[in-house]
Short mmCIF file of C-alpha atoms in Angstrom, two decimals:
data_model
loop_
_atom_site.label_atom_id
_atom_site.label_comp_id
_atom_site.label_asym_id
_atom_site.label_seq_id
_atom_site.Cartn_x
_atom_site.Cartn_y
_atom_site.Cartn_z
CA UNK A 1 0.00 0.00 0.00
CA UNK A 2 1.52 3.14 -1.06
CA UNK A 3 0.99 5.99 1.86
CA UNK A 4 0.83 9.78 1.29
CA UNK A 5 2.06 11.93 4.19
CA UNK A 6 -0.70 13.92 3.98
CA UNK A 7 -3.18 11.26 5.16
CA UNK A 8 -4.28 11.86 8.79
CA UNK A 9 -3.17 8.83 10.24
CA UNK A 10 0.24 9.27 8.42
CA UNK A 11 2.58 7.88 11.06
CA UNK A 12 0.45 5.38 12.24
CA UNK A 13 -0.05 3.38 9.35
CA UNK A 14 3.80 3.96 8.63
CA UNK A 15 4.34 2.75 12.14
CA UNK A 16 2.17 -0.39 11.32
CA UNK A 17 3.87 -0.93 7.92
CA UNK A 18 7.42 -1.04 9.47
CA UNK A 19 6.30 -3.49 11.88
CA UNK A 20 4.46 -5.82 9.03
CA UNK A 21 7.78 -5.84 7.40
CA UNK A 22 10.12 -6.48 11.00
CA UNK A 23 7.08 -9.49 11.00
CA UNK A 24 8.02 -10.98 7.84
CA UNK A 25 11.82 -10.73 8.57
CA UNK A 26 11.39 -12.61 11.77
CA UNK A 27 12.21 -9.62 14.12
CA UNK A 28 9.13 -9.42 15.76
CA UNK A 29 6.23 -12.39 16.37
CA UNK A 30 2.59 -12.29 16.27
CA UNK A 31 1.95 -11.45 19.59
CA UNK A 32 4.27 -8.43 18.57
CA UNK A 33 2.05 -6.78 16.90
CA UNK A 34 -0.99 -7.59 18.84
CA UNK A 35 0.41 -5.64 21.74
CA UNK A 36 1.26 -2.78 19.35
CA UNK A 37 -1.88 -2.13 18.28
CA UNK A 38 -3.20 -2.10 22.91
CA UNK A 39 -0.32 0.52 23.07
CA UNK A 40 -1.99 2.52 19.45
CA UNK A 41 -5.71 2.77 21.72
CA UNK A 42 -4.06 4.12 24.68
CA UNK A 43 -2.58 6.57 22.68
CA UNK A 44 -5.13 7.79 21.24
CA UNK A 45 -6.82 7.84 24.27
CA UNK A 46 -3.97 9.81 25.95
CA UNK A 47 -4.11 12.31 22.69
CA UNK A 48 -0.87 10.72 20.87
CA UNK A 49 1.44 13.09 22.51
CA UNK A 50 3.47 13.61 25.47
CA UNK A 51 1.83 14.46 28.69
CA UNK A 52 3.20 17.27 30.88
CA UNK A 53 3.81 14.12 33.34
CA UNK A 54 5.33 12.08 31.04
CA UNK A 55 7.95 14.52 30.09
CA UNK A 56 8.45 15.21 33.69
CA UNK A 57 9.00 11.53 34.03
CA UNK A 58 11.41 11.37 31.07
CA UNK A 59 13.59 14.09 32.94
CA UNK A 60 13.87 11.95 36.38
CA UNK A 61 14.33 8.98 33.84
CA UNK A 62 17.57 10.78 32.13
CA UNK A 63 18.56 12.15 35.42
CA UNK A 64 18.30 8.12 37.02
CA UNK A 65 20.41 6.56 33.72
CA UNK A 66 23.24 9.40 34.42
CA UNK A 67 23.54 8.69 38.19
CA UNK A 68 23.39 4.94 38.21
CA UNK A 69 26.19 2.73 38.44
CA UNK A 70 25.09 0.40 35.78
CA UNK A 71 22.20 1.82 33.66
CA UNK A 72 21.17 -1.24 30.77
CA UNK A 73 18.12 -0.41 27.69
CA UNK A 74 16.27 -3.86 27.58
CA UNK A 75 15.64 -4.15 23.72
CA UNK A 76 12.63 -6.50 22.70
CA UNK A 77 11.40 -7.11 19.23
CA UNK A 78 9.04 -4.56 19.12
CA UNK A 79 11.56 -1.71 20.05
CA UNK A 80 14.18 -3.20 17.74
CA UNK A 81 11.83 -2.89 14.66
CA UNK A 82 10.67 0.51 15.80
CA UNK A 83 13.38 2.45 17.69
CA UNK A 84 16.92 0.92 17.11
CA UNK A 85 17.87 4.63 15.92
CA UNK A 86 16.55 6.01 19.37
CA UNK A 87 18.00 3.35 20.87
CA UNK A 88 21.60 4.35 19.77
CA UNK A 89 21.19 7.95 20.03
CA UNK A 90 20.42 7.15 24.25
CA UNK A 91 23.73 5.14 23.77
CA UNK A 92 25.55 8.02 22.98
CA UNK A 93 24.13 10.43 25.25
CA UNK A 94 24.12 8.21 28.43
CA UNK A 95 27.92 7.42 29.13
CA UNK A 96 27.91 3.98 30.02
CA UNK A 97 24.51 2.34 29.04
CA UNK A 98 24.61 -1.58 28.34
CA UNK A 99 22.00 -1.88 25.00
CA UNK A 100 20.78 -5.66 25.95
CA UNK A 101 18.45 -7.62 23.71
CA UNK A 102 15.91 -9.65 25.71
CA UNK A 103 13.46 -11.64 23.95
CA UNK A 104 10.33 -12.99 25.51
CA UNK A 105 9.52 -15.29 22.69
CA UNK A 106 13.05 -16.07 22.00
CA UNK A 107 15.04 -17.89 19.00
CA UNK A 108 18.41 -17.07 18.57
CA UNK A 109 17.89 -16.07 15.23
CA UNK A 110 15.49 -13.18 16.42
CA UNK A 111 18.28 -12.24 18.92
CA UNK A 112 21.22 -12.07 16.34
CA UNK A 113 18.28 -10.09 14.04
CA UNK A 114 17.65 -7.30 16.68
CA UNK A 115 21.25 -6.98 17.44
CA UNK A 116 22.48 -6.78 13.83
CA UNK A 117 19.67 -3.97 13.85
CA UNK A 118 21.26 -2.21 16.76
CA UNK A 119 24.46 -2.20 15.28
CA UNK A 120 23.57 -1.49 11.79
CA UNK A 121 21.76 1.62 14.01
CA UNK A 122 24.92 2.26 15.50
CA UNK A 123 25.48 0.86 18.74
CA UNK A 124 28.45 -0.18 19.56
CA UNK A 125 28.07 -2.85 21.85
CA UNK A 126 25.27 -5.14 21.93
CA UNK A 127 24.87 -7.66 24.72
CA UNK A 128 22.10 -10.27 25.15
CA UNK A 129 22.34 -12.62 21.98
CA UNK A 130 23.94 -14.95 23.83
CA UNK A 131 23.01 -14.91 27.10
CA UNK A 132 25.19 -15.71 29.27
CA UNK A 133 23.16 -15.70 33.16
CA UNK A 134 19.67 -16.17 34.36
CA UNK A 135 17.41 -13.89 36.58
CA UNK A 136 15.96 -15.74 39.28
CA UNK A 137 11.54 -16.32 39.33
CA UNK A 138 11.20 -16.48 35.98
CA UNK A 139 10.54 -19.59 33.58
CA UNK A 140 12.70 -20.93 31.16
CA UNK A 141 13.78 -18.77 28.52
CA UNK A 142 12.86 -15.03 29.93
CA UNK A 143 14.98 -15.42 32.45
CA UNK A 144 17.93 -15.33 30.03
CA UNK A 145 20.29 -11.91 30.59
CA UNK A 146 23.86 -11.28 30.23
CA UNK A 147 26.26 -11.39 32.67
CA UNK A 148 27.44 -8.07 31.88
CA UNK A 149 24.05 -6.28 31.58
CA UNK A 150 21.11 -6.41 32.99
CA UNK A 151 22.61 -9.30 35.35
CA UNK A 152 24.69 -6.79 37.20
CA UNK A 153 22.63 -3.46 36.35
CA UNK A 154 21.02 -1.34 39.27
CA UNK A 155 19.07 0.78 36.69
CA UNK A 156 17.27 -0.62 34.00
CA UNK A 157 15.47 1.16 31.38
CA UNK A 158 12.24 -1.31 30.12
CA UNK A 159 10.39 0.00 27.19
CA UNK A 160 7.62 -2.63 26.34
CA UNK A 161 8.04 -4.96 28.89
CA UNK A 162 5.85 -7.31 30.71
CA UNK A 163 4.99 -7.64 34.08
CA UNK A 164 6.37 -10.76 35.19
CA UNK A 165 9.64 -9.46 34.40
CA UNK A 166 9.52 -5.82 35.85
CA UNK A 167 8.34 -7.69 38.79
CA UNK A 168 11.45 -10.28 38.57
CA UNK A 169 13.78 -7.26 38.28
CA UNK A 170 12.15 -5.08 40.97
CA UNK A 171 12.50 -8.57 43.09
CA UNK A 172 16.80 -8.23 42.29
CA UNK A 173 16.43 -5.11 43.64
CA UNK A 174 17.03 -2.94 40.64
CA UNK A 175 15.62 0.26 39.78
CA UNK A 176 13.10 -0.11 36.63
CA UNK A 177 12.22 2.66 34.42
CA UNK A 178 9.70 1.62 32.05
CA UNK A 179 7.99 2.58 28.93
CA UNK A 180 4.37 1.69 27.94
CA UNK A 181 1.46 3.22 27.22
CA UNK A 182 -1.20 1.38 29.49
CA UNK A 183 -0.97 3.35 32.87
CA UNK A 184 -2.78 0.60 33.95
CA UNK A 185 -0.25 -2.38 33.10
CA UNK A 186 1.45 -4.48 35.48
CA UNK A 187 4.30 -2.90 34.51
CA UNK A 188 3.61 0.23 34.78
CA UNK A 189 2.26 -0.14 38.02
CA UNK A 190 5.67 -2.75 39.79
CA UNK A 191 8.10 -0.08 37.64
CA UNK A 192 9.56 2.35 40.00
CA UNK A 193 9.40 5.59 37.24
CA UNK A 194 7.05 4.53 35.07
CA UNK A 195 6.86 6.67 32.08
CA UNK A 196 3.06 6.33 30.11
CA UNK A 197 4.43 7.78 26.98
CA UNK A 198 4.53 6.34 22.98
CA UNK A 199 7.88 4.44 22.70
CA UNK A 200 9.93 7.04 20.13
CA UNK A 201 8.70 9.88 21.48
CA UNK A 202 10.06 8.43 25.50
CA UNK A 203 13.17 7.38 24.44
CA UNK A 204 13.78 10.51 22.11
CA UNK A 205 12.56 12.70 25.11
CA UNK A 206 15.09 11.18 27.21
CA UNK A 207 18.25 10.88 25.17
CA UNK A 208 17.71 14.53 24.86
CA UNK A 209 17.30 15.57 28.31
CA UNK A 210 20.25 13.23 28.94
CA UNK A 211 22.83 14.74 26.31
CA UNK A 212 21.74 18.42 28.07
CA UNK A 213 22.24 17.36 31.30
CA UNK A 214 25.03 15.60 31.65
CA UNK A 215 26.76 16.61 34.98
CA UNK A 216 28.90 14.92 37.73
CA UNK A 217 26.99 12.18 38.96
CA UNK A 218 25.34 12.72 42.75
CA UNK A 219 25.77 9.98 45.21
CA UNK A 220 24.16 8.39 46.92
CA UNK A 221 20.73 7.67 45.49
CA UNK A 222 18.82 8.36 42.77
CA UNK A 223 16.80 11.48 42.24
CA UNK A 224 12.89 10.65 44.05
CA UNK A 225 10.11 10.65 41.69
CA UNK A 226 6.29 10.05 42.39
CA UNK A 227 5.24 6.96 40.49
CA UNK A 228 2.21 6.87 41.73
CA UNK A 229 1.07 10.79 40.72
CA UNK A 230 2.66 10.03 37.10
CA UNK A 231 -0.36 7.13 36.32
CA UNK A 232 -3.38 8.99 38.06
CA UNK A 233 -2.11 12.20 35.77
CA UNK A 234 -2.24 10.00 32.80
CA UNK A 235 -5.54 8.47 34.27
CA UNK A 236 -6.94 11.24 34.82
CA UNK A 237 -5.58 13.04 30.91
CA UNK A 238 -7.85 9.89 29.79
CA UNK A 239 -10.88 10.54 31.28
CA UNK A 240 -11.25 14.26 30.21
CA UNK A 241 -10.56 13.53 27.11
CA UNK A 242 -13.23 10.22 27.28
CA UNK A 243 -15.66 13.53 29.01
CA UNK A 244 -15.35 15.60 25.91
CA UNK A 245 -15.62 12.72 23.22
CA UNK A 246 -18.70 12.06 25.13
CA UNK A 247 -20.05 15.49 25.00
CA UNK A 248 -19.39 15.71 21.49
CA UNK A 249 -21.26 13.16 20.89
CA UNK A 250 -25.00 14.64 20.65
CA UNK A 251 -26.75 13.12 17.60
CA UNK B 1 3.49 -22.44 24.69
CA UNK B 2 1.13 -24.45 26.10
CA UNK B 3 -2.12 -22.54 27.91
CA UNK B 4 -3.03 -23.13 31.45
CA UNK B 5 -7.05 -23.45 32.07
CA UNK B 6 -6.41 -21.74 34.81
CA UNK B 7 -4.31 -18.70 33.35
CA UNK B 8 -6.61 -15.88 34.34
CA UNK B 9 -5.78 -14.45 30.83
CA UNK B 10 -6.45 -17.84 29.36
CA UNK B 11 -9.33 -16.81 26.41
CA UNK B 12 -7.75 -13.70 25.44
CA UNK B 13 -3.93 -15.70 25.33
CA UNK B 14 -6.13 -18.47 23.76
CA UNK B 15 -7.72 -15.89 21.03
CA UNK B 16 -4.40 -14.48 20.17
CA UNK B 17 -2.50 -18.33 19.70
CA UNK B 18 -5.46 -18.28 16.96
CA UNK B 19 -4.97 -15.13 15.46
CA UNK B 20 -1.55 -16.15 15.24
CA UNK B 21 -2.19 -19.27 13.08
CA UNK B 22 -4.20 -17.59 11.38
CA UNK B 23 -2.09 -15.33 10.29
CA UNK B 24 0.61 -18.03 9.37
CA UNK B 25 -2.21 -19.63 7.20
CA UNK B 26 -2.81 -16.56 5.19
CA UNK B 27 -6.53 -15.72 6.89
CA UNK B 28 -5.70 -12.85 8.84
CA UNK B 29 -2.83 -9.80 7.76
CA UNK B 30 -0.41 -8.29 9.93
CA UNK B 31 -3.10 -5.47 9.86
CA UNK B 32 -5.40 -7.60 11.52
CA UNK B 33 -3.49 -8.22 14.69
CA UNK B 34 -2.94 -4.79 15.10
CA UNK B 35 -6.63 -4.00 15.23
CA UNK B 36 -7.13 -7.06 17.17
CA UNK B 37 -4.74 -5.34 19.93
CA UNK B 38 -6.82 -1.58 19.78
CA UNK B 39 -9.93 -3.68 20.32
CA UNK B 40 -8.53 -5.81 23.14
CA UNK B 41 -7.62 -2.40 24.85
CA UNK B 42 -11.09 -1.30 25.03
CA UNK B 43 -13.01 -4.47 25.53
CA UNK B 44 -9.95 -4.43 28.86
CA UNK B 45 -11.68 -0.88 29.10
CA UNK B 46 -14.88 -1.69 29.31
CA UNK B 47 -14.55 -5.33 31.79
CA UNK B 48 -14.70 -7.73 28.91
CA UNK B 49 -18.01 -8.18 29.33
CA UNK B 50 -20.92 -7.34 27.25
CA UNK B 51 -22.62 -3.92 28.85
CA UNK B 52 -25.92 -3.96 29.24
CA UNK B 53 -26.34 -1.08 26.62
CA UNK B 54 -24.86 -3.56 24.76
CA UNK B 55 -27.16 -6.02 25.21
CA UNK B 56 -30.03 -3.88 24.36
CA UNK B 57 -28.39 -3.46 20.76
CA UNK B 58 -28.46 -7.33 20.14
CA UNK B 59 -31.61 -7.81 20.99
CA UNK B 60 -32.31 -4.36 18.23
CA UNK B 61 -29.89 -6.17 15.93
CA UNK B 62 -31.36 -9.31 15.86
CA UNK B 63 -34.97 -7.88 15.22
CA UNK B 64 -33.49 -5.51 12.33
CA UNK B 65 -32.00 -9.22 11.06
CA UNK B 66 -35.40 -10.68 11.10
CA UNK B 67 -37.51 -7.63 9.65
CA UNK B 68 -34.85 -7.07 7.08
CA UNK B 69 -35.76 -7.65 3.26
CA UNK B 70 -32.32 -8.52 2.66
CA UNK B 71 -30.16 -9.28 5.65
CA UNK B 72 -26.29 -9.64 4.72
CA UNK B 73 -23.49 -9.95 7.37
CA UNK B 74 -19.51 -9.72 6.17
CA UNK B 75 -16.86 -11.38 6.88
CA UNK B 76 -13.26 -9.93 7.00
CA UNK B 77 -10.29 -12.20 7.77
CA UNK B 78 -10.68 -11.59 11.83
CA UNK B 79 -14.13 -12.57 12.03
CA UNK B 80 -13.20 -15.42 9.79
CA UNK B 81 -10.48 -16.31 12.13
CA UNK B 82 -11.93 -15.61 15.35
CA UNK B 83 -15.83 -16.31 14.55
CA UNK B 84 -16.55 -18.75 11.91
CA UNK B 85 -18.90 -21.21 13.99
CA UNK B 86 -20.99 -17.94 15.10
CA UNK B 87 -21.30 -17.07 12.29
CA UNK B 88 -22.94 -19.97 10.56
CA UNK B 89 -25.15 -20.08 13.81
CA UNK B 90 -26.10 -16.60 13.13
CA UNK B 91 -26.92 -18.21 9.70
CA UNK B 92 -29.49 -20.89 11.38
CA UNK B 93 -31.09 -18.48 13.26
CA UNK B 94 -31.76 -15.91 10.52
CA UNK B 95 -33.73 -17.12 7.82
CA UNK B 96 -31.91 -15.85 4.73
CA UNK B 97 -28.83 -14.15 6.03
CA UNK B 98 -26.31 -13.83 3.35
CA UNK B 99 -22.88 -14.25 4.54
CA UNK B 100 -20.56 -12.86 2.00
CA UNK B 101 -16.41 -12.57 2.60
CA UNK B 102 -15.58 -8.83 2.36
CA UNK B 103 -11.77 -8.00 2.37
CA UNK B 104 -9.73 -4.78 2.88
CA UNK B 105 -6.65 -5.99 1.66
CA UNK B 106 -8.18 -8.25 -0.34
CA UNK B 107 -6.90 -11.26 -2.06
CA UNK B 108 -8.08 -14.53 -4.48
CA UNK B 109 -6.41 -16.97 -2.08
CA UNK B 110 -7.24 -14.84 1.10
CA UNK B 111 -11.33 -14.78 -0.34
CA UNK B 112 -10.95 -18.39 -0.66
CA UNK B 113 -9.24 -19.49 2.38
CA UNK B 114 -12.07 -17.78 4.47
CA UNK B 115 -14.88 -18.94 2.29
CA UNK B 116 -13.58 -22.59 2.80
CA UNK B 117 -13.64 -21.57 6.80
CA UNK B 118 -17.10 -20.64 6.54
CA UNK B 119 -17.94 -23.29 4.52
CA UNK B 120 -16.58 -25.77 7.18
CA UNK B 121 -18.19 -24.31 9.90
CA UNK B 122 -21.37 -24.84 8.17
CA UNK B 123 -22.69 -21.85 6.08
CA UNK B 124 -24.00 -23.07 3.06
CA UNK B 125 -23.81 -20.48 0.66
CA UNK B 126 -20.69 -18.30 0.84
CA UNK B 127 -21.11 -15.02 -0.94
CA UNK B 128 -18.19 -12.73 -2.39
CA UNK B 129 -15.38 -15.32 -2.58
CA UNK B 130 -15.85 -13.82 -6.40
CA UNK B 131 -17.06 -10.29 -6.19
CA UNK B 132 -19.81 -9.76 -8.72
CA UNK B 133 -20.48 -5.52 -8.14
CA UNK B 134 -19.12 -2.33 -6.84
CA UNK B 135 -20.18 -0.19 -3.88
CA UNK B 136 -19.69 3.67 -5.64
CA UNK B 137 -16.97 6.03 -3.56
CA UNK B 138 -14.31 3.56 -2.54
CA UNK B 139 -10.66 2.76 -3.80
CA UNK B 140 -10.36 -0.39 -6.04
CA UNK B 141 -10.69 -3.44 -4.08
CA UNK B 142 -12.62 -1.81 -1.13
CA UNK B 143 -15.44 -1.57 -3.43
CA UNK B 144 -16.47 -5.13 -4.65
CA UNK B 145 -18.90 -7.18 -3.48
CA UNK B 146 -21.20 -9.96 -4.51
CA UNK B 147 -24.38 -9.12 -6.67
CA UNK B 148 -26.75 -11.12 -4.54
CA UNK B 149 -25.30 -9.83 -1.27
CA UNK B 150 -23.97 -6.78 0.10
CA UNK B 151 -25.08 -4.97 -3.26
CA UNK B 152 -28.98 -5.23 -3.07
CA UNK B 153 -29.00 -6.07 0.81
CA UNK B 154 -31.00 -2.91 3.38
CA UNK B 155 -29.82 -4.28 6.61
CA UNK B 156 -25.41 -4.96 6.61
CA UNK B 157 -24.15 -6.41 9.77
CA UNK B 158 -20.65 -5.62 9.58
CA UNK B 159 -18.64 -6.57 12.54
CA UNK B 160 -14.35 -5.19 12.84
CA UNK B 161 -15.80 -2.74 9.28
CA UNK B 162 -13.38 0.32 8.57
CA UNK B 163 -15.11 3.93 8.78
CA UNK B 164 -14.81 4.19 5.14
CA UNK B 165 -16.78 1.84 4.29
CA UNK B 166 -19.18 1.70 6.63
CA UNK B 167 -19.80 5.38 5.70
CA UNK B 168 -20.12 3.75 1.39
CA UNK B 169 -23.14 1.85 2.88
CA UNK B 170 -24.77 4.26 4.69
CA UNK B 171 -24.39 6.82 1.71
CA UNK B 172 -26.24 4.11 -0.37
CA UNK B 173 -28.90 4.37 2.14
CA UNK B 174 -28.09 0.93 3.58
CA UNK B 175 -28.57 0.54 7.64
CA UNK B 176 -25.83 -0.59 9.55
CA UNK B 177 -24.77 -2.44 12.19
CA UNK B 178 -21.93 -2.76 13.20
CA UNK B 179 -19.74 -4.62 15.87
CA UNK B 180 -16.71 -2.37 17.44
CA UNK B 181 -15.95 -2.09 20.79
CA UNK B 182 -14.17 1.32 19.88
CA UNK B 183 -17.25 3.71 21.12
CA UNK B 184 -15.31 6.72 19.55
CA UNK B 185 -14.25 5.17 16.04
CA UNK B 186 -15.80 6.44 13.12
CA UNK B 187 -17.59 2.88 12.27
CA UNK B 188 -19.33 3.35 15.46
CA UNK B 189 -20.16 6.72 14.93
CA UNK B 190 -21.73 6.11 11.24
CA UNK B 191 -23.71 3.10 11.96
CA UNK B 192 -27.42 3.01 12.71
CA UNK B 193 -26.67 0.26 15.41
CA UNK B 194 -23.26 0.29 17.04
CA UNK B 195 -22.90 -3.19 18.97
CA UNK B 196 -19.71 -1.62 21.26
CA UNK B 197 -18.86 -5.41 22.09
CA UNK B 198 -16.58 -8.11 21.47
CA UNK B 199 -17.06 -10.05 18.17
CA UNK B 200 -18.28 -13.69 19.28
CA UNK B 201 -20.20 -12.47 22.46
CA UNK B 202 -22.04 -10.28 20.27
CA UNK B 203 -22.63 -12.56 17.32
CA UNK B 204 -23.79 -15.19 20.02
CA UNK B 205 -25.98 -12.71 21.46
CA UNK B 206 -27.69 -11.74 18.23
CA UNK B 207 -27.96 -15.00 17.09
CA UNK B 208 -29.54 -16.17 20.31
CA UNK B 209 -31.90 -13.69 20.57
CA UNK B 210 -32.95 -13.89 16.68
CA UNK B 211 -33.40 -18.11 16.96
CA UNK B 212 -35.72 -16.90 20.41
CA UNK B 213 -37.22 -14.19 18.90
CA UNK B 214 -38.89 -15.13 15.52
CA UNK B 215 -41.84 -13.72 14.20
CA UNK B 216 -44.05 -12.30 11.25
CA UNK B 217 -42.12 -9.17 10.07
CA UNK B 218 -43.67 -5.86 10.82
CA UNK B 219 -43.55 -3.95 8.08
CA UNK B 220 -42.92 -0.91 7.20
CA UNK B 221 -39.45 -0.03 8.74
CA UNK B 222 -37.13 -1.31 11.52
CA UNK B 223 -37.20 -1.07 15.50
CA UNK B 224 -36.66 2.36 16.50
CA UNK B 225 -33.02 2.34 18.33
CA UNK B 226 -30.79 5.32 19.69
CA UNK B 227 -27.32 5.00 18.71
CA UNK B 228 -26.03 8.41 20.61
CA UNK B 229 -27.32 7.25 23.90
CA UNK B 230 -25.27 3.04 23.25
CA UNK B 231 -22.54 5.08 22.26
CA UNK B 232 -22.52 7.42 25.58
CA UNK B 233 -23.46 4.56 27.99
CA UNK B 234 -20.28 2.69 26.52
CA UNK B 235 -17.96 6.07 27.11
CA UNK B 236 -19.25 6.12 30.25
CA UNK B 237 -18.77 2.65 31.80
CA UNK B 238 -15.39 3.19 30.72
CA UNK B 239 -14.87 6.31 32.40
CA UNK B 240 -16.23 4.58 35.73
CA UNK B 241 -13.81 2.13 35.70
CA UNK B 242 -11.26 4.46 34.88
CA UNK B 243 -11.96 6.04 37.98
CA UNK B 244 -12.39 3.53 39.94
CA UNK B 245 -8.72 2.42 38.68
CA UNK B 246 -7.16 5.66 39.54
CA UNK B 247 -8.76 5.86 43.03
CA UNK B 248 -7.53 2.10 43.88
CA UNK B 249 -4.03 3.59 42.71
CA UNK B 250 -2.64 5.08 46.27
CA UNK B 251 0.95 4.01 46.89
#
């Protein structure tokens, strides 16, 4: 289908082509795209832009990645077909960042495809495609990490993940940052700054408020942030904008 | 994987395994599972359960079926995925119901592979496999349909239907019903009857009620419903919930 830029729903359907294509290459599975398409309605539910609280939340987010000791990107299919090129741009602005690719339906031919994405993007170092420890709680395969990522990290940056393992890493101890739409997910409910923003947008948000604020890290402890006020604002941004639908709804 | 029973997600983990066959058998496009995902968000929304405004536009539905001249309902690849055997019950219950396969990214082999799913289910007569007509004011394939179906019907149930084309059948003075548990999409928001449920509990519903409720036809015209007020009631359980979400929220 050929797509003109002018059509209202321009990016959308481009998003939706991209990931039809990362489909048929293997990079990302069914269920893939299934979940894109919950994170599309809460989007348009939240307005398809960034709420004053989720940019707020992408601030502490930068701020947390700078000060940690060992700040790791989880990289799933999803975000490989859509935001390897945000994903390196956070690599170069956060000194330090482990990019780790960690599959929840995982061959290791979709690992080696998200990490020759990533590099082809242009990170450096990719860790995850073969895994080389295990998380404890989880079954089988997604409790695969490296040893040198998310294994040893005490922040970690989740953008699409799923609860079972923001709980697992929240259960280690680590700080989780996480990405996803749904203020009412699992995830964004365990994740200790969760930020209810669309994917690019997040991690393009916070790769710029990290290359601007670099500064000399504080110890100890990470900057506080209200997790709990960041989902009732987004919450809340739904239901006046579920009010006025409603209102403008007289036939 | 192999689904647990017990899984308190097990029917919608159970729906998508399908979807994903499905989609490896050439029924259902990548397209598909993307919509799939937005509905699954709002039927989450709205307590994946069928409303009782909801309910009240089966029972409407099912009449319009029965006092219809020339019922049709159409079949995309979801609904062929996801809803054959309600379909063809649908079928029993409504005395000449044409069931025709209506594709937006339409292809011979996809038109087949669904007819032969209806087919085995147990509709008789499958409609549209080979479109015989055109519905004026859509783009190339959007527009054909079978001569005996869609074309002549006055009553089109069209469950998962795009706003563009449920907007074609109204402007041929067609009424519509249609099954989308988006409250705000445009489908909704065109059709005479907007069912704002999910696929096979409304289907069931409808086709219950219409094997329950037969009768001589009235004639002239159809039951009197009010699609604002279905609409509103839907927006509105969701904004309860919502609520109700964000209040259970303190940390």
């Amino acid at each position: 289908m050929r797509l003109s830029p002018r059509h209202p729903r321009y990016r959308s359907l481009l998003v939706r082509e991209r990931l039809a294509e990362a489909l048929r290459a293997g990079v990302v599975v069914p269920e893939g795209l299934i979940a894109h398409g919950r994170g599309e309605t809460f989007d348009y539910l939240l307005g398809e832009r960034s709420l004053p609280s989720a940019r707020r939340a992408e601030r502490v987010a930068a701020r947390w990645l700078l000060e940690a000791q060992h700040p790791v990107v989880s990289v799933n299919g999803n975000v490989g077909a859509l935001a390897a090129r945000e994903i390196a741009r956070l690599a170069r602005a956060v000194p330090g960042l482990s990019v780790e690719v960690n599959l929840f339906h995982r061959t290791g031919r979709r690992a080696e495809l998200i990490g020759e994405r990533l590099r082809r993007a242009g990170v450096r170092n990719v860790l995850g495609v073969r895994p080389t420890a295990r998380i404890p709680g989880l079954p089988s395969d997604r409790a695969r990490v490296d040893r040198r990522g998310i294994y040893v990290a005490d922040v970690c940056l989740v953008p699409l993940e799923d609860g079972d393992r923001t709980e697992a890493l929240r259960a280690l101890g680590k700080r989780v940052i996480s990405i996803d739409l749904n203020p009412l997910s699992r995830t964004s409910r365990m994740a200790d700054l969760p930020i209810v923003d669309e994917l690019t947008r997040a991690l393009t948000h916070i790769a710029n408020d990290a290359a601007r604020g670099r500064r000399p890290r504080r110890r100890p402890g990470l900057t506080p942030f209200d997790a709990g006020g960041a989902l009732r604002e987004a919450l809340q941004e739904i239901d006046r904008r579920l009010l006025r639908a409603g209102r403008a709804r007289g036939r």
